[in-house]
CSV table of C-alpha atoms in Angstrom, one decimal:
chain,number,residue,atom,x,y,z
A,1,MET,CA,-8.8,-14.0,-0.3
A,2,THR,CA,-5.3,-13.5,1.1
A,3,THR,CA,-5.0,-11.6,4.3
A,4,VAL,CA,-2.1,-10.8,6.5
A,5,ALA,CA,-2.7,-11.0,10.2
A,6,ILE,CA,-0.8,-8.6,12.4
A,7,ASN,CA,-0.7,-7.8,16.1
A,8,THR,CA,-2.8,-4.8,17.2
A,9,ARG,CA,-1.7,-1.7,19.1
A,10,LYS,CA,-3.7,1.1,20.6
A,11,SER,CA,-4.3,4.1,18.4
A,12,ARG,CA,-2.8,7.4,19.2
A,13,PRO,CA,-3.5,11.0,18.2
A,14,LEU,CA,-1.7,12.5,15.2
A,15,GLY,CA,1.4,14.6,15.9
A,16,LEU,CA,2.0,18.0,14.4
A,17,LEU,CA,3.9,16.7,11.3
A,18,GLU,CA,1.2,14.0,10.7
A,19,LYS,CA,-1.6,16.6,10.9
A,20,TYR,CA,0.4,18.7,8.4
A,21,GLN,CA,0.6,15.8,6.0
A,22,LEU,CA,-3.1,15.1,6.4
A,23,SER,CA,-3.9,18.8,5.8
A,24,LYS,CA,-2.0,18.6,2.5
A,25,GLN,CA,-4.1,15.7,1.4
A,26,LEU,CA,-7.4,17.4,2.5
A,27,THR,CA,-6.4,20.5,0.5
A,28,LYS,CA,-5.4,18.5,-2.6
A,29,ALA,CA,-1.7,19.7,-2.3
A,30,TYR,CA,-0.3,16.3,-1.9
A,31,GLY,CA,1.8,13.5,-3.5
A,32,ASN,CA,2.7,10.1,-2.2
A,33,VAL,CA,6.1,8.5,-1.6
A,34,VAL,CA,6.6,6.0,-4.4
A,35,LEU,CA,9.3,3.3,-4.5
A,36,THR,CA,10.0,0.9,-7.4
A,37,ALA,CA,11.9,-2.4,-7.7
A,38,GLU,CA,12.4,-4.9,-10.4
A,39,LEU,CA,12.1,-8.5,-9.2
A,40,GLU,CA,13.3,-11.8,-10.6
A,41,HIS,CA,11.4,-14.7,-9.2
A,42,PRO,CA,10.6,-18.4,-9.8
A,43,ILE,CA,8.0,-19.1,-12.5
A,44,LEU,CA,4.7,-18.1,-10.9
A,45,TYR,CA,2.3,-18.6,-13.8
A,46,HIS,CA,2.2,-19.8,-17.4
A,47,GLY,CA,1.7,-17.5,-20.4
A,48,THR,CA,-1.9,-18.6,-20.6
A,49,SER,CA,-2.8,-17.5,-17.0
A,50,SER,CA,-5.4,-14.8,-16.8
A,51,ALA,CA,-4.6,-11.5,-15.2
A,52,ASN,CA,-6.8,-12.4,-12.2
A,53,GLU,CA,-4.9,-15.7,-11.7
A,54,GLN,CA,-1.6,-13.9,-12.0
A,55,GLU,CA,-2.7,-11.3,-9.4
A,56,LYS,CA,-3.7,-13.9,-6.9
A,57,LEU,CA,-0.4,-15.8,-7.4
A,58,TYR,CA,1.5,-12.5,-6.7
A,59,GLN,CA,-0.6,-11.8,-3.6
A,60,LEU,CA,0.1,-15.3,-2.3
A,61,SER,CA,3.8,-14.9,-3.1
A,62,PHE,CA,4.1,-11.5,-1.4
A,63,ALA,CA,2.1,-12.5,1.7
A,64,PRO,CA,5.0,-13.9,3.8
A,65,ALA,CA,7.3,-10.9,3.1
A,66,LEU,CA,4.5,-8.4,3.7
A,67,THR,CA,3.7,-10.2,7.0
A,68,ARG,CA,7.3,-9.9,8.1
A,69,MET,CA,7.4,-6.2,7.0
A,70,LEU,CA,4.3,-5.3,8.9
A,71,GLN,CA,5.5,-7.1,12.0
A,72,ALA,CA,8.8,-5.2,11.9
A,73,HIS,CA,7.1,-1.9,11.0
A,74,PRO,CA,3.7,-1.8,12.6
A,75,HIS,CA,3.1,1.9,11.6
A,76,LEU,CA,2.5,0.5,8.1
A,77,SER,CA,-0.8,-1.0,9.4
A,78,LEU,CA,-2.1,2.4,10.6
A,79,THR,CA,-5.0,4.3,9.1
A,80,VAL,CA,-6.6,7.6,10.1
A,81,ARG,CA,-9.9,8.3,11.8
A,82,ASP,CA,-11.7,11.6,12.3
A,83,LYS,CA,-9.6,13.2,9.6
A,84,THR,CA,-11.3,16.6,9.6
A,85,GLU,CA,-11.6,16.9,13.4
A,86,SER,CA,-9.1,18.1,16.0
A,87,THR,CA,-9.3,14.6,17.4
A,88,ALA,CA,-7.8,13.0,14.3
A,89,HIS,CA,-6.0,9.8,15.3
A,90,PHE,CA,-4.4,6.6,14.1
A,91,VAL,CA,-6.1,3.2,14.2
A,92,GLN,CA,-4.2,0.0,14.0
A,93,LEU,CA,-5.6,-2.5,11.6
A,94,ASP,CA,-5.9,-6.1,12.7
A,95,THR,CA,-5.9,-7.6,9.3
A,96,ILE,CA,-5.1,-6.4,5.8
A,97,ASN,CA,-6.8,-8.0,2.7
A,98,LEU,CA,-4.0,-8.2,0.1
A,99,ALA,CA,-6.6,-8.2,-2.7
A,100,ASP,CA,-7.3,-4.5,-1.8
A,101,ASN,CA,-3.6,-3.5,-1.6
A,102,VAL,CA,-1.6,-5.7,-3.9
A,103,GLN,CA,-2.8,-5.5,-7.4
A,104,LEU,CA,-1.7,-6.2,-11.0
A,105,THR,CA,-1.8,-3.2,-13.2
A,106,SER,CA,-2.6,-2.9,-16.9
A,107,ILE,CA,-0.4,0.1,-17.2
A,108,THR,CA,2.7,-0.8,-19.3
A,109,SER,CA,4.8,2.3,-18.9
A,110,LEU,CA,6.7,2.6,-15.6
A,111,GLN,CA,6.8,6.4,-15.9
A,112,ASP,CA,3.0,6.4,-16.2
A,113,LEU,CA,2.5,4.0,-13.3
A,114,ILE,CA,4.8,6.1,-11.0
A,115,ALA,CA,2.9,9.3,-12.0
A,116,GLU,CA,-0.5,7.6,-11.3
A,117,GLN,CA,0.6,6.3,-7.9
A,118,THR,CA,2.2,9.6,-6.9
A,119,ASP,CA,-1.0,11.4,-7.6
A,120,ALA,CA,-3.6,8.8,-6.5
A,121,GLU,CA,-4.9,9.8,-3.1
A,122,PHE,CA,-5.4,7.4,-0.3
A,123,ASP,CA,-9.0,7.2,1.0
A,124,VAL,CA,-8.5,7.7,4.8
A,125,ASP,CA,-12.2,7.1,5.3
A,126,THR,CA,-11.8,3.3,4.7
A,127,VAL,CA,-10.2,0.5,6.7
A,128,LEU,CA,-7.4,0.2,4.2
A,129,PRO,CA,-3.8,0.7,5.2
A,130,LEU,CA,-2.0,3.8,3.8
A,131,TRP,CA,0.1,2.0,1.3
A,132,ARG,CA,-0.5,-0.1,-1.8
A,133,ILE,CA,1.5,-2.2,-4.2
A,134,LYS,CA,1.0,-2.2,-8.0
A,135,ILE,CA,2.7,-5.0,-10.0
A,136,MET,CA,3.7,-4.7,-13.7
A,137,SER,CA,4.2,-8.3,-14.8
A,138,GLN,CA,7.1,-8.5,-17.3
A,139,THR,CA,7.5,-12.2,-17.8
A,140,PRO,CA,6.5,-15.3,-15.9
A,141,THR,CA,9.8,-14.8,-13.9
A,142,SER,CA,10.0,-11.1,-13.5
A,143,CYS,CA,7.9,-8.1,-12.5
A,144,ILE,CA,8.2,-4.4,-11.5
A,145,VAL,CA,6.8,-3.6,-8.2
A,146,VAL,CA,5.6,-0.1,-7.3
A,147,LEU,CA,5.0,0.7,-3.7
A,148,ALA,CA,3.0,3.9,-2.9
A,149,VAL,CA,2.9,5.1,0.7
A,150,HIS,CA,1.1,8.0,2.3
A,151,HIS,CA,3.5,10.6,3.8
A,152,ILE,CA,1.7,10.5,7.1
A,153,ILE,CA,3.2,7.1,7.9
A,154,PHE,CA,6.4,7.2,5.8
A,155,ASP,CA,8.2,10.5,6.6
Protein backbone atom coordinates (compact mmCIF):
# COMPACT_ATOMS: atom_id res chain seq x y z
CA MET A 1 0.00 0.00 0.00
CA THR A 2 1.42 3.39 -1.01
CA THR A 3 0.53 6.31 1.22
CA VAL A 4 1.50 9.95 1.12
CA ALA A 5 2.21 11.50 4.51
CA ILE A 6 1.40 15.18 4.88
CA ASN A 7 1.47 17.70 7.70
CA THR A 8 -1.79 18.25 9.53
CA ARG A 9 -3.67 21.49 10.07
CA LYS A 10 -6.64 22.32 12.20
CA SER A 11 -10.01 22.05 10.54
CA ARG A 12 -12.14 25.09 9.85
CA PRO A 13 -15.82 25.76 9.14
CA LEU A 14 -17.00 25.91 5.54
CA GLY A 15 -17.33 29.39 4.06
CA LEU A 16 -20.40 30.56 2.14
CA LEU A 17 -19.13 29.52 -1.30
CA GLU A 18 -18.00 26.16 0.08
CA LYS A 19 -21.44 25.60 1.65
CA TYR A 20 -22.99 26.48 -1.71
CA GLN A 21 -20.81 23.92 -3.51
CA LEU A 22 -21.69 21.29 -0.90
CA SER A 23 -25.40 22.07 -1.27
CA LYS A 24 -25.12 21.50 -5.03
CA GLN A 25 -23.74 18.03 -4.37
CA LEU A 26 -26.41 17.24 -1.76
CA THR A 27 -29.15 18.18 -4.25
CA LYS A 28 -27.53 16.22 -7.12
CA ALA A 29 -26.95 19.41 -9.17
CA TYR A 30 -23.24 19.04 -9.37
CA GLY A 31 -20.25 18.33 -11.61
CA ASN A 32 -16.58 17.99 -10.74
CA VAL A 33 -13.64 19.94 -12.08
CA VAL A 34 -11.76 17.57 -14.42
CA LEU A 35 -8.26 18.09 -15.83
CA THR A 36 -6.44 15.82 -18.27
CA ALA A 37 -2.83 15.38 -19.32
CA GLU A 38 -0.94 13.04 -21.60
CA LEU A 39 2.31 11.89 -20.03
CA GLU A 40 5.41 10.36 -21.57
CA HIS A 41 7.48 8.47 -19.00
CA PRO A 42 10.24 5.87 -18.71
CA ILE A 43 9.16 2.26 -19.15
CA LEU A 44 7.19 1.37 -16.02
CA TYR A 45 6.04 -2.11 -16.96
CA HIS A 46 6.27 -4.78 -19.61
CA GLY A 47 3.41 -5.71 -21.92
CA THR A 48 2.84 -8.87 -19.87
CA SER A 49 2.24 -6.97 -16.59
CA SER A 50 -1.23 -7.32 -15.12
CA ALA A 51 -3.46 -4.26 -14.67
CA ASN A 52 -3.00 -4.59 -10.89
CA GLU A 53 0.80 -4.53 -11.29
CA GLN A 54 0.59 -1.53 -13.64
CA GLU A 55 -1.65 0.34 -11.18
CA LYS A 56 0.80 -0.20 -8.31
CA LEU A 57 3.72 0.96 -10.46
CA TYR A 58 1.84 4.14 -11.38
CA GLN A 59 0.97 4.76 -7.71
CA LEU A 60 4.62 4.39 -6.73
CA SER A 61 5.71 6.64 -9.61
CA PHE A 62 3.15 9.34 -8.80
CA ALA A 63 3.78 9.34 -5.01
CA PRO A 64 6.75 11.79 -4.97
CA ALA A 65 4.96 14.36 -7.18
CA LEU A 66 1.71 14.00 -5.23
CA THR A 67 3.60 14.44 -1.96
CA ARG A 68 5.08 17.72 -3.23
CA MET A 69 1.70 18.85 -4.57
CA LEU A 70 -0.06 18.14 -1.27
CA GLN A 71 2.65 19.92 0.71
CA ALA A 72 2.39 22.97 -1.57
CA HIS A 73 -1.43 22.90 -1.63
CA PRO A 74 -2.66 21.52 1.73
CA HIS A 75 -6.31 22.27 0.87
CA LEU A 76 -6.11 19.20 -1.41
CA SER A 77 -5.92 17.04 1.72
CA LEU A 78 -9.21 18.35 3.11
CA THR A 79 -12.45 16.47 3.42
CA VAL A 80 -15.83 17.50 4.85
CA ARG A 81 -17.51 16.45 8.08
CA ASP A 82 -21.12 17.06 9.22
CA LYS A 83 -22.15 17.76 5.64
CA THR A 84 -25.87 18.17 6.37
CA GLU A 85 -25.43 20.26 9.53
CA SER A 86 -24.95 23.98 9.95
CA THR A 87 -21.64 23.05 11.59
CA ALA A 88 -20.22 21.49 8.38
CA HIS A 89 -16.46 21.83 8.48
CA PHE A 90 -13.22 20.72 6.86
CA VAL A 91 -10.95 18.08 8.32
CA GLN A 92 -7.31 17.79 7.29
CA LEU A 93 -6.25 14.24 6.44
CA ASP A 94 -2.96 13.02 7.93
CA THR A 95 -2.33 10.39 5.26
CA ILE A 96 -3.76 9.49 1.89
CA ASN A 97 -3.76 5.93 0.59
CA LEU A 98 -2.96 6.22 -3.09
CA ALA A 99 -4.65 2.88 -3.78
CA ASP A 100 -7.94 4.67 -3.06
CA ASN A 101 -7.21 7.75 -5.15
CA VAL A 102 -4.86 6.80 -7.99
CA GLN A 103 -6.34 4.03 -10.10
CA LEU A 104 -5.95 2.51 -13.52
CA THR A 105 -9.17 2.58 -15.51
CA SER A 106 -10.48 0.06 -18.01
CA ILE A 107 -12.29 2.82 -19.93
CA THR A 108 -10.58 3.31 -23.29
CA SER A 109 -12.34 6.46 -24.52
CA LEU A 110 -11.04 9.73 -23.08
CA GLN A 111 -14.41 11.38 -23.70
CA ASP A 112 -16.19 8.61 -21.74
CA LEU A 113 -13.68 8.84 -18.88
CA ILE A 114 -14.05 12.63 -18.63
CA ALA A 115 -17.85 12.29 -18.61
CA GLU A 116 -17.68 9.59 -15.92
CA GLN A 117 -15.35 11.63 -13.70
CA THR A 118 -17.34 14.83 -14.15
CA ASP A 119 -20.49 13.09 -12.94
CA ALA A 120 -19.05 10.73 -10.29
CA GLU A 121 -19.81 12.21 -6.88
CA PHE A 122 -17.29 12.31 -4.09
CA ASP A 123 -18.37 10.52 -0.93
CA VAL A 124 -17.85 13.18 1.71
CA ASP A 125 -18.80 10.66 4.41
CA THR A 126 -15.45 8.86 4.05
CA VAL A 127 -11.91 9.76 4.98
CA LEU A 128 -10.86 10.15 1.36
CA PRO A 129 -9.62 13.42 -0.10
CA LEU A 130 -11.86 15.32 -2.50
CA TRP A 131 -9.82 14.46 -5.58
CA ARG A 132 -8.98 11.32 -7.53
CA ILE A 133 -6.75 10.34 -10.43
CA LYS A 134 -7.69 7.86 -13.13
CA ILE A 135 -4.98 6.60 -15.45
CA MET A 136 -5.52 5.34 -18.99
CA SER A 137 -2.39 3.40 -19.85
CA GLN A 138 -1.55 3.88 -23.53
CA THR A 139 1.81 2.14 -23.89
CA PRO A 140 4.53 1.09 -21.41
CA THR A 141 5.92 4.64 -21.85
CA SER A 142 2.77 6.78 -22.00
CA CYS A 143 -0.53 7.32 -20.29
CA ILE A 144 -3.41 9.77 -20.03
CA VAL A 145 -4.08 11.10 -16.55
CA VAL A 146 -7.50 12.41 -15.54
CA LEU A 147 -7.67 14.40 -12.31
CA ALA A 148 -11.15 14.99 -10.88
CA VAL A 149 -11.50 17.48 -8.02
CA HIS A 150 -14.53 18.56 -5.98
CA HIS A 151 -15.46 22.23 -6.50
CA ILE A 152 -15.46 22.78 -2.73
CA ILE A 153 -11.64 22.66 -2.64
CA PHE A 154 -10.81 23.72 -6.20
CA ASP A 155 -12.74 26.91 -6.97
